[in-house]
């Protein structure tokens, strides 16, 4: 009997596109959970209890002076939330009968009625939202970014070039993460836009967002001091480095602290002064349960330099970490904020001291070339100290070279002063 | 008898790459049609009649003062055309024997011979072309963008980072749309470059081009006033918004006007003053036939704000539409063009009036916080009117807040004037 | 008997993602070769001999005044190298027991010990490296770009948004080529970043890297004068054109010189003054063998303009080539380098002469419109000559038009001088 003819067709076994990660609110636990966090950030916590037949939302402020706790019934089925010093924002997806809705509890308003609601056009769903200072940003399934004033006026609308992953804001800054393409074999292909909605609306950057291989974005937000930060599903925390042409520098790997592969740290906030990655340790899980009330842990910053078990590596890590954290002072003061001037000068002093320590170590190791490289990074005062150190150690050739550098630095400072006077 | 062994091979059923859309001339109907438009724009119409054995091209100017109509035999088989106030440009693909050719009828020249022809290098085909003021741009299958002077001198050549979709120009501006990657599941992944070919060649932007999900680009061009506009196959018209960090704002959805899903509007031009999307309604088709002569319809601008059936939503839409359309005045005058100063001040006045109306509505609705937000957007004069309105309505607290804003605005204006004097 | 049920499953036969090209050192031959070039650049040659049981590295400087030749045992199995006027850099991948290592022979140091070694963190491999002036850059499998001082201090670290293809440097400039996405059907999807590591770290550009269809990157480097250049596997050499909004202009096609399809030119350096693409002709191969010692060939620059067999095309090509090569003088002097001022003024003179020749040709061809276009591109002096030429040829109308242009140019120059005086 004839054997069935089986045609040998070409079967694709090359790289496969990764399913694009879904839109999410950074600081929330998954929507399918009965009890979940809709938002946990540095202002407060929004919990959602979806117990049949009741569905409710609990809002709690870390600082009760900002506002007292609130308990709302969630008849509309809000799924997304954000919370700021000015307002609480909630949104629900649409259904066949009902439009997707945005609800803002603008508690900092002096009006009697502090609530406002907006219905989205039909067939358009809120996918991500955030509260900035004085504004609300909403990304929708129509690939639109809709801005509102915190009082509920509609503002600008613009198109996104890919579906949204998340949005976040700080002061005038708005960040949108979106799918810029399709990643392969476990990678995502995300893009990040940073805009300033100040007096003039400006696009500050629009670039690919770096992630660890085979990971997705798990948190995005601004440090308390206004620097953009990301966390990927492999636990790498990165900070946008303004002094490095807006590249991203890894500042912490939460996995370094995990005892087991199945333990995770769920990041809720990043602070620069003092430097802290605030997060909730989750045993055997990616997300914390709402009960018992999770405890917050604090992880330190650490830049992944090489050989950090050596004295040299340690000092280098400290120096570059300190330099990175120095950036926000300039940003804040140029944005019109008051800054912690004591912390600023403490940082600058620390960096000079670290340069001196590295200088001394290089001297000890007979690495005079490095001593000169370090001197170039020093302030004029520190170079003077370095010259003394070299002379005392009998390194007259080195002291000579350093004198030249000191002279150059003196000239440069003079020129700068002259420029500033003009 | 043994059953034929059927190996269960993995079969791919994930997301599929979308076939990249072909290069096209915005304002043309498909090349396979016997009678077709090679170009319909705001200057004129180029028709192609491919009747065996005759193949001819008809050129007609909307304003016969620019040039009289022309009828050319099309022995070379030109497939692409553009038409401007200065010239008509035609191009044909190459064959085994013949090079791809570019033909320019430079009718605004004072020379006796106003025609010039360029042969492309072998195995290189013209894929898209356009006429700017004083220049010709041609994108080819060798991923090259070739510039020519309108008189026929070869100018700069540069490489494209993906195959071309279309090119268009206005004054010194040149826009190139190209495939920046492969889209999936019906999406395209296009990039848009905008260049200024003025005294200094500058890249103004190079970014992903936003399109509606599951759509392709169906028109690209500049408004009569020089703002870049796109239309996708779902009928969404977008305009590059210079005051929004060069994002794209949807300004019209031609589908909103369509009675049937199979009816389309074929866009031929966009005007900002007065605002008009000029297009040809196509019953049951995406493209108009050449006969009977299609009638031009005019669609209004409408920004897709929420709740535009309410008074508030309507005024917000009017305000942001008016603000968007205000942008081109600044662009034109900074580019050295004369502008319609009356229209400019009419626009500014309209915006202030809309802010006042929104202010009055917010007062009525007891939304004083919004009143203050609106005041921040007003000119100093309008704030003064708002104060009067608030006082007359007995809202003394609001009037008080507005006075502070008025003072701030006065100071700002003073500072600006001082700056300008220096 | 029952026939085996063969389910007709959908089989994917659409476009296929291209395997991403591997990281490589521009100027090296493949790592699997027993005898290979680890680096061949304008400073010297690093050869690797992997003969069992010996593995060694030979370093040779073109100018023995820089340094004498070196012969190292390669027990660690270094696979990558770079060589500069200051140092030789080597790196080996890690293994289960050993970390990936970076070895720098910093011969220009005055220290007794001129060597330094850095171990990378575990599970992180060096994938690409280069030497700049005073710095070392290393891209790793952890998607990190690590900077070191040439003396061995660790400097900044930042994340790459895709896996590295190659890195190269010149002076303060650092270039990183990375996979920005997945290409299809033979194309790669590469991105190129150019940074300046001068007093202020700046991102100069981050854009898609143009390649010929169905090709990969085969060389990347800076011209001796500091302009970024790429070569793809189809033999097209492109140069970053600073005066064209940082687009890429093809400057040479090494295939034009190949007699057979299987012959290739292996590029080792690009020079602008005089313009030369220095390469090694490889008969029937993509790469040269280490023995016999390959001879260096020099290919000229040629911009792929149309109709370069005509007098007009030839002069146009010469003009735009000369203009492109003029760019580096401005770059070098603005970067504080001394420039070949004689060559600079020779270039400017050549361009004016070519404009005059094209002018004369256009006159002869009765193309007065082109004459005017050319006059707009001339210096004021050249326009004066053009007026004389036109008058002598009895073209009084043309002379009249040129006089207007001369006047405009005189005014412009006056205005510029005034501006510079202020």
Tab-separated table of N, CA, C and O in Angstrom, chain B residues 43-125:
chain	number	residue	atom	x	y	z
B	43	UNK	N	0.085	72.595	-7.073
B	43	UNK	CA	0.505	73.349	-8.262
B	43	UNK	C	-0.228	72.857	-9.506
B	43	UNK	O	-0.652	73.654	-10.350
B	44	UNK	N	-0.383	71.548	-9.627
B	44	UNK	CA	-1.022	71.056	-10.839
B	44	UNK	C	-1.253	69.568	-10.804
B	44	UNK	O	-1.166	68.926	-9.756
B	45	UNK	N	-1.558	69.030	-11.985
B	45	UNK	CA	-1.900	67.615	-12.108
B	45	UNK	C	-1.097	67.014	-13.259
B	45	UNK	O	-1.031	67.598	-14.342
B	46	UNK	N	-0.467	65.868	-13.011
B	46	UNK	CA	0.222	65.134	-14.077
B	46	UNK	C	-0.497	63.796	-14.240
B	46	UNK	O	-0.576	63.010	-13.301
B	47	UNK	N	-1.068	63.593	-15.467
B	47	UNK	CA	-1.780	62.340	-15.727
B	47	UNK	C	-0.949	61.481	-16.675
B	47	UNK	O	-0.204	62.006	-17.507
B	48	UNK	N	-1.085	60.177	-16.546
B	48	UNK	CA	-0.385	59.279	-17.449
B	48	UNK	C	-1.409	58.367	-18.121
B	48	UNK	O	-2.257	57.770	-17.442
B	49	UNK	N	-1.369	58.317	-19.461
B	49	UNK	CA	-2.277	57.452	-20.217
B	49	UNK	C	-1.458	56.377	-20.885
B	49	UNK	O	-0.675	56.651	-21.786
B	50	UNK	N	-1.626	55.172	-20.430
B	50	UNK	CA	-0.813	54.084	-20.958
B	50	UNK	C	-1.663	53.204	-21.885
B	50	UNK	O	-1.920	52.040	-21.612
B	51	UNK	N	-2.155	53.810	-22.979
B	51	UNK	CA	-2.996	53.088	-23.931
B	51	UNK	C	-2.116	52.551	-25.040
B	51	UNK	O	-1.428	53.307	-25.717
B	52	UNK	N	-2.134	51.241	-25.221
B	52	UNK	CA	-1.376	50.648	-26.322
B	52	UNK	C	-1.901	51.207	-27.640
B	52	UNK	O	-3.117	51.303	-27.809
B	53	UNK	N	-1.091	51.570	-28.605
B	53	UNK	CA	0.365	51.571	-28.493
B	53	UNK	C	0.880	52.879	-27.926
B	53	UNK	O	2.083	53.023	-27.775
B	54	UNK	N	-0.044	53.819	-27.601
B	54	UNK	CA	0.443	55.121	-27.170
B	54	UNK	C	0.595	55.193	-25.656
B	54	UNK	O	-0.224	54.647	-24.917
B	55	UNK	N	1.622	55.860	-25.217
B	55	UNK	CA	1.814	56.129	-23.800
B	55	UNK	C	2.146	57.608	-23.708
B	55	UNK	O	3.107	58.079	-24.325
B	56	UNK	N	1.297	58.362	-22.994
B	56	UNK	CA	1.529	59.799	-22.975
B	56	UNK	C	1.316	60.378	-21.581
B	56	UNK	O	0.726	59.749	-20.701
B	57	UNK	N	1.817	61.599	-21.419
B	57	UNK	CA	1.718	62.313	-20.151
B	57	UNK	C	1.086	63.666	-20.400
B	57	UNK	O	1.475	64.377	-21.322
B	58	UNK	N	0.091	63.994	-19.573
B	58	UNK	CA	-0.611	65.270	-19.658
B	58	UNK	C	-0.292	66.101	-18.433
B	58	UNK	O	-0.443	65.613	-17.311
B	59	UNK	N	0.140	67.337	-18.642
B	59	UNK	CA	0.495	68.191	-17.503
B	59	UNK	C	-0.395	69.423	-17.516
B	59	UNK	O	-0.497	70.113	-18.534
B	60	UNK	N	-1.000	69.684	-16.383
B	60	UNK	CA	-1.974	70.774	-16.296
B	60	UNK	C	-1.695	71.563	-15.017
B	60	UNK	O	-1.468	70.980	-13.962
B	61	UNK	N	-1.680	72.887	-15.148
B	61	UNK	CA	-1.424	73.737	-13.980
B	61	UNK	C	-2.736	74.312	-13.471
B	61	UNK	O	-3.562	74.759	-14.259
B	62	UNK	N	-2.950	74.291	-12.143
B	62	UNK	CA	-4.174	74.879	-11.588
B	62	UNK	C	-4.250	76.349	-11.975
B	62	UNK	O	-5.314	76.865	-12.268
B	63	UNK	N	-3.107	77.026	-11.926
B	63	UNK	CA	-3.040	78.443	-12.293
B	63	UNK	C	-2.329	78.515	-13.640
B	63	UNK	O	-1.100	78.342	-13.708
B	64	UNK	N	-3.101	78.786	-14.694
B	64	UNK	CA	-2.495	78.719	-16.028
B	64	UNK	C	-1.485	79.850	-16.219
B	64	UNK	O	-0.749	79.868	-17.197
B	65	UNK	N	-1.457	80.814	-15.275
B	65	UNK	CA	-0.441	81.874	-15.356
B	65	UNK	C	0.949	81.295	-15.061
B	65	UNK	O	1.954	81.841	-15.515
B	66	UNK	N	1.017	80.218	-14.317
B	66	UNK	CA	2.312	79.585	-14.035
B	66	UNK	C	2.875	78.999	-15.326
B	66	UNK	O	4.017	79.247	-15.691
B	67	UNK	N	2.045	78.251	-16.036
B	67	UNK	CA	2.484	77.654	-17.282
B	67	UNK	C	1.256	77.073	-17.974
B	67	UNK	O	0.297	76.708	-17.313
B	68	UNK	N	1.322	76.994	-19.310
B	68	UNK	CA	0.198	76.384	-20.032
B	68	UNK	C	0.320	74.864	-19.951
B	68	UNK	O	1.378	74.326	-19.608
B	69	UNK	N	-0.753	74.185	-20.270
B	69	UNK	CA	-0.768	72.726	-20.223
B	69	UNK	C	0.223	72.135	-21.217
B	69	UNK	O	0.613	72.800	-22.192
B	70	UNK	N	0.660	70.930	-20.947
B	70	UNK	CA	1.614	70.262	-21.845
B	70	UNK	C	1.134	68.843	-22.075
B	70	UNK	O	0.554	68.220	-21.187
B	71	UNK	N	1.436	68.353	-23.259
B	71	UNK	CA	1.142	66.960	-23.565
B	71	UNK	C	2.415	66.344	-24.126
B	71	UNK	O	2.956	66.819	-25.112
B	72	UNK	N	2.933	65.337	-23.456
B	72	UNK	CA	4.184	64.713	-23.894
B	72	UNK	C	3.930	63.266	-24.264
B	72	UNK	O	3.127	62.581	-23.628
B	73	UNK	N	4.660	62.800	-25.260
B	73	UNK	CA	4.645	61.360	-25.487
B	73	UNK	C	5.535	60.751	-24.403
B	73	UNK	O	6.480	61.380	-23.935
B	74	UNK	N	5.196	59.554	-23.977
B	74	UNK	CA	5.955	58.926	-22.878
B	74	UNK	C	6.628	57.640	-23.362
B	74	UNK	O	6.413	56.560	-22.821
B	75	UNK	N	7.435	57.810	-24.408
B	75	UNK	CA	8.100	56.652	-25.003
B	75	UNK	C	9.038	55.966	-24.005
B	75	UNK	O	9.210	54.758	-24.034
B	76	UNK	N	9.628	56.771	-23.113
B	76	UNK	CA	10.583	56.206	-22.149
B	76	UNK	C	9.891	55.465	-21.010
B	76	UNK	O	10.522	54.716	-20.282
B	77	UNK	N	8.572	55.678	-20.904
B	77	UNK	CA	7.851	54.973	-19.839
B	77	UNK	C	8.092	55.576	-18.469
B	77	UNK	O	8.338	54.860	-17.500
B	78	UNK	N	8.005	56.901	-18.348
B	78	UNK	CA	8.144	57.541	-17.044
B	78	UNK	C	7.033	57.058	-16.120
B	78	UNK	O	5.886	56.912	-16.521
B	79	UNK	N	7.398	56.805	-14.881
B	79	UNK	CA	6.428	56.264	-13.916
B	79	UNK	C	6.220	57.189	-12.717
B	79	UNK	O	5.300	56.992	-11.932
B	80	UNK	N	7.147	58.126	-12.550
B	80	UNK	CA	7.083	59.017	-11.386
B	80	UNK	C	7.120	60.449	-11.868
B	80	UNK	O	7.777	60.746	-12.865
B	81	UNK	N	6.462	61.357	-11.128
B	81	UNK	CA	6.478	62.764	-11.518
B	81	UNK	C	6.320	63.644	-10.298
B	81	UNK	O	5.786	63.234	-9.271
B	82	UNK	N	6.821	64.871	-10.421
B	82	UNK	CA	6.473	65.919	-9.470
B	82	UNK	C	6.326	67.205	-10.276
B	82	UNK	O	6.819	67.313	-11.403
B	83	UNK	N	5.623	68.159	-9.711
B	83	UNK	CA	5.364	69.410	-10.408
B	83	UNK	C	5.441	70.550	-9.411
B	83	UNK	O	4.922	70.437	-8.296
B	84	UNK	N	6.151	71.631	-9.775
B	84	UNK	CA	6.273	72.789	-8.889
B	84	UNK	C	6.096	74.065	-9.703
B	84	UNK	O	5.832	74.018	-10.898
B	85	UNK	N	6.258	75.213	-9.063
B	85	UNK	CA	6.154	76.508	-9.744
B	85	UNK	C	7.300	76.705	-10.733
B	85	UNK	O	7.263	77.617	-11.559
B	86	UNK	N	8.339	75.878	-10.613
B	86	UNK	CA	9.530	76.079	-11.432
B	86	UNK	C	9.714	75.027	-12.518
B	86	UNK	O	10.330	75.296	-13.538
B	87	UNK	N	9.211	73.801	-12.263
B	87	UNK	CA	9.584	72.704	-13.156
B	87	UNK	C	8.632	71.526	-13.043
B	87	UNK	O	7.822	71.446	-12.109
B	88	UNK	N	8.755	70.627	-14.014
B	88	UNK	CA	8.107	69.321	-13.957
B	88	UNK	C	9.226	68.291	-13.994
B	88	UNK	O	10.175	68.428	-14.773
B	89	UNK	N	9.133	67.293	-13.131
B	89	UNK	CA	10.188	66.288	-13.020
B	89	UNK	C	9.582	64.927	-13.304
B	89	UNK	O	8.522	64.587	-12.780
B	90	UNK	N	10.243	64.144	-14.155
B	90	UNK	CA	9.747	62.813	-14.500
B	90	UNK	C	10.886	61.811	-14.366
B	90	UNK	O	12.058	62.159	-14.534
B	91	UNK	N	10.547	60.563	-14.086
B	91	UNK	CA	11.595	59.549	-14.035
B	91	UNK	C	11.050	58.203	-14.452
B	91	UNK	O	9.872	57.889	-14.236
B	92	UNK	N	11.922	57.409	-15.090
B	92	UNK	CA	11.551	56.056	-15.485
B	92	UNK	C	12.572	55.074	-14.917
B	92	UNK	O	13.730	55.417	-14.716
B	93	UNK	N	12.129	53.864	-14.628
B	93	UNK	CA	13.057	52.844	-14.150
B	93	UNK	C	13.961	52.381	-15.296
B	93	UNK	O	13.659	52.622	-16.465
B	94	UNK	N	15.059	51.747	-14.964
B	94	UNK	CA	15.963	51.238	-15.986
B	94	UNK	C	15.548	49.850	-16.456
B	94	UNK	O	14.667	49.221	-15.881
B	95	UNK	N	16.169	49.408	-17.532
B	95	UNK	CA	15.933	48.052	-18.019
B	95	UNK	C	17.298	47.423	-18.285
B	95	UNK	O	18.320	48.018	-17.967
B	96	UNK	N	17.309	46.239	-18.845
B	96	UNK	CA	18.593	45.597	-19.137
B	96	UNK	C	19.456	46.468	-20.049
B	96	UNK	O	20.675	46.550	-19.884
B	97	UNK	N	18.772	47.120	-21.007
B	97	UNK	CA	19.539	47.902	-21.978
B	97	UNK	C	19.711	49.368	-21.557
B	97	UNK	O	20.726	49.985	-21.824
B	98	UNK	N	18.669	49.896	-20.911
B	98	UNK	CA	18.648	51.335	-20.686
B	98	UNK	C	18.801	51.698	-19.215
B	98	UNK	O	18.304	50.991	-18.340
B	99	UNK	N	19.460	52.824	-18.985
B	99	UNK	CA	19.606	53.314	-17.618
B	99	UNK	C	18.293	53.925	-17.156
B	99	UNK	O	17.474	54.370	-17.966
B	100	UNK	N	18.092	53.951	-15.842
B	100	UNK	CA	16.987	54.701	-15.252
B	100	UNK	C	17.274	56.181	-15.521
B	100	UNK	O	18.410	56.638	-15.379
B	101	UNK	N	16.228	56.915	-15.943
B	101	UNK	CA	16.448	58.298	-16.383
B	101	UNK	C	15.633	59.285	-15.577
B	101	UNK	O	14.501	58.988	-15.166
B	102	UNK	N	16.199	60.470	-15.428
B	102	UNK	CA	15.523	61.581	-14.777
B	102	UNK	C	15.381	62.672	-15.821
B	102	UNK	O	16.357	63.049	-16.459
B	103	UNK	N	14.146	63.181	-16.001
B	103	UNK	CA	13.917	64.239	-16.985
B	103	UNK	C	13.315	65.438	-16.274
B	103	UNK	O	12.290	65.315	-15.591
B	104	UNK	N	13.946	66.607	-16.443
B	104	UNK	CA	13.418	67.812	-15.807
B	104	UNK	C	13.027	68.819	-16.876
B	104	UNK	O	13.843	69.180	-17.732
B	105	UNK	N	11.775	69.244	-16.834
B	105	UNK	CA	11.305	70.316	-17.715
B	105	UNK	C	11.315	71.588	-16.881
B	105	UNK	O	10.354	71.895	-16.162
B	106	UNK	N	12.424	72.300	-16.978
B	106	UNK	CA	12.633	73.446	-16.102
B	106	UNK	C	12.065	74.685	-16.761
B	106	UNK	O	12.787	75.559	-17.239
B	107	UNK	N	10.736	74.792	-16.771
B	107	UNK	CA	10.085	75.830	-17.577
B	107	UNK	C	10.349	77.247	-17.071
B	107	UNK	O	10.192	78.200	-17.808
B	108	UNK	N	10.757	77.398	-15.813
B	108	UNK	CA	10.993	78.756	-15.310
B	108	UNK	C	12.377	79.271	-15.700
B	108	UNK	O	12.743	80.385	-15.344
B	109	UNK	N	13.157	78.463	-16.412
B	109	UNK	CA	14.470	78.927	-16.872
B	109	UNK	C	14.291	79.927	-18.024
B	109	UNK	O	13.303	79.888	-18.731
B	110	UNK	N	15.274	80.850	-18.185
B	110	UNK	CA	15.231	81.782	-19.310
B	110	UNK	C	16.046	81.267	-20.491
B	110	UNK	O	16.118	81.902	-21.516
B	111	UNK	N	16.671	80.081	-20.300
B	111	UNK	CA	17.450	79.512	-21.408
B	111	UNK	C	16.523	79.037	-22.524
B	111	UNK	O	15.351	78.766	-22.296
B	112	UNK	N	17.083	78.905	-23.709
B	112	UNK	CA	16.296	78.380	-24.827
B	112	UNK	C	15.968	76.920	-24.557
B	112	UNK	O	14.823	76.489	-24.694
B	113	UNK	N	16.980	76.185	-24.184
B	113	UNK	CA	16.740	74.785	-23.861
B	113	UNK	C	16.467	74.659	-22.380
B	113	UNK	O	17.341	74.943	-21.558
B	114	UNK	N	15.252	74.289	-22.061
B	114	UNK	CA	14.852	74.259	-20.650
B	114	UNK	C	14.834	72.827	-20.097
B	114	UNK	O	14.465	72.610	-18.958
B	115	UNK	N	15.178	71.882	-20.939
B	115	UNK	CA	15.116	70.491	-20.506
B	115	UNK	C	16.483	69.966	-20.120
B	115	UNK	O	17.487	70.344	-20.712
B	116	UNK	N	16.537	69.089	-19.168
B	116	UNK	CA	17.773	68.324	-18.945
B	116	UNK	C	17.428	66.903	-18.530
B	116	UNK	O	16.377	66.630	-17.963
B	117	UNK	N	18.353	65.994	-18.875
B	117	UNK	CA	18.159	64.574	-18.612
B	117	UNK	C	19.399	64.054	-17.900
B	117	UNK	O	20.513	64.479	-18.211
B	118	UNK	N	19.205	63.190	-16.946
B	118	UNK	CA	20.351	62.524	-16.314
B	118	UNK	C	20.115	61.022	-16.342
B	118	UNK	O	19.016	60.559	-16.026
B	119	UNK	N	21.131	60.285	-16.757
B	119	UNK	CA	21.087	58.824	-16.681
B	119	UNK	C	21.669	58.385	-15.354
B	119	UNK	O	22.767	58.820	-14.982
B	120	UNK	N	20.979	57.497	-14.661
B	120	UNK	CA	21.557	56.962	-13.433
B	120	UNK	C	22.599	55.903	-13.769
B	120	UNK	O	22.567	55.314	-14.856
B	121	UNK	N	23.536	55.640	-12.846
B	121	UNK	CA	24.497	54.560	-13.077
B	121	UNK	C	23.741	53.244	-13.286
B	121	UNK	O	22.603	53.091	-12.858
B	122	UNK	N	24.384	52.307	-13.962
B	122	UNK	CA	23.695	51.048	-14.272
B	122	UNK	C	23.309	50.317	-12.988
B	122	UNK	O	23.986	50.417	-11.969
B	123	UNK	N	22.231	49.616	-13.054
B	123	UNK	CA	21.675	48.861	-11.915
B	123	UNK	C	21.226	49.735	-10.753
B	123	UNK	O	21.103	49.269	-9.632
B	124	UNK	N	20.992	51.022	-11.027
B	124	UNK	CA	20.471	51.908	-9.987
B	124	UNK	C	19.201	52.558	-10.516
B	124	UNK	O	19.214	53.150	-11.595
B	125	UNK	N	18.093	52.421	-9.774
B	125	UNK	CA	16.804	52.930	-10.228
B	125	UNK	C	16.308	54.067	-9.352
B	125	UNK	O	16.442	54.020	-8.131
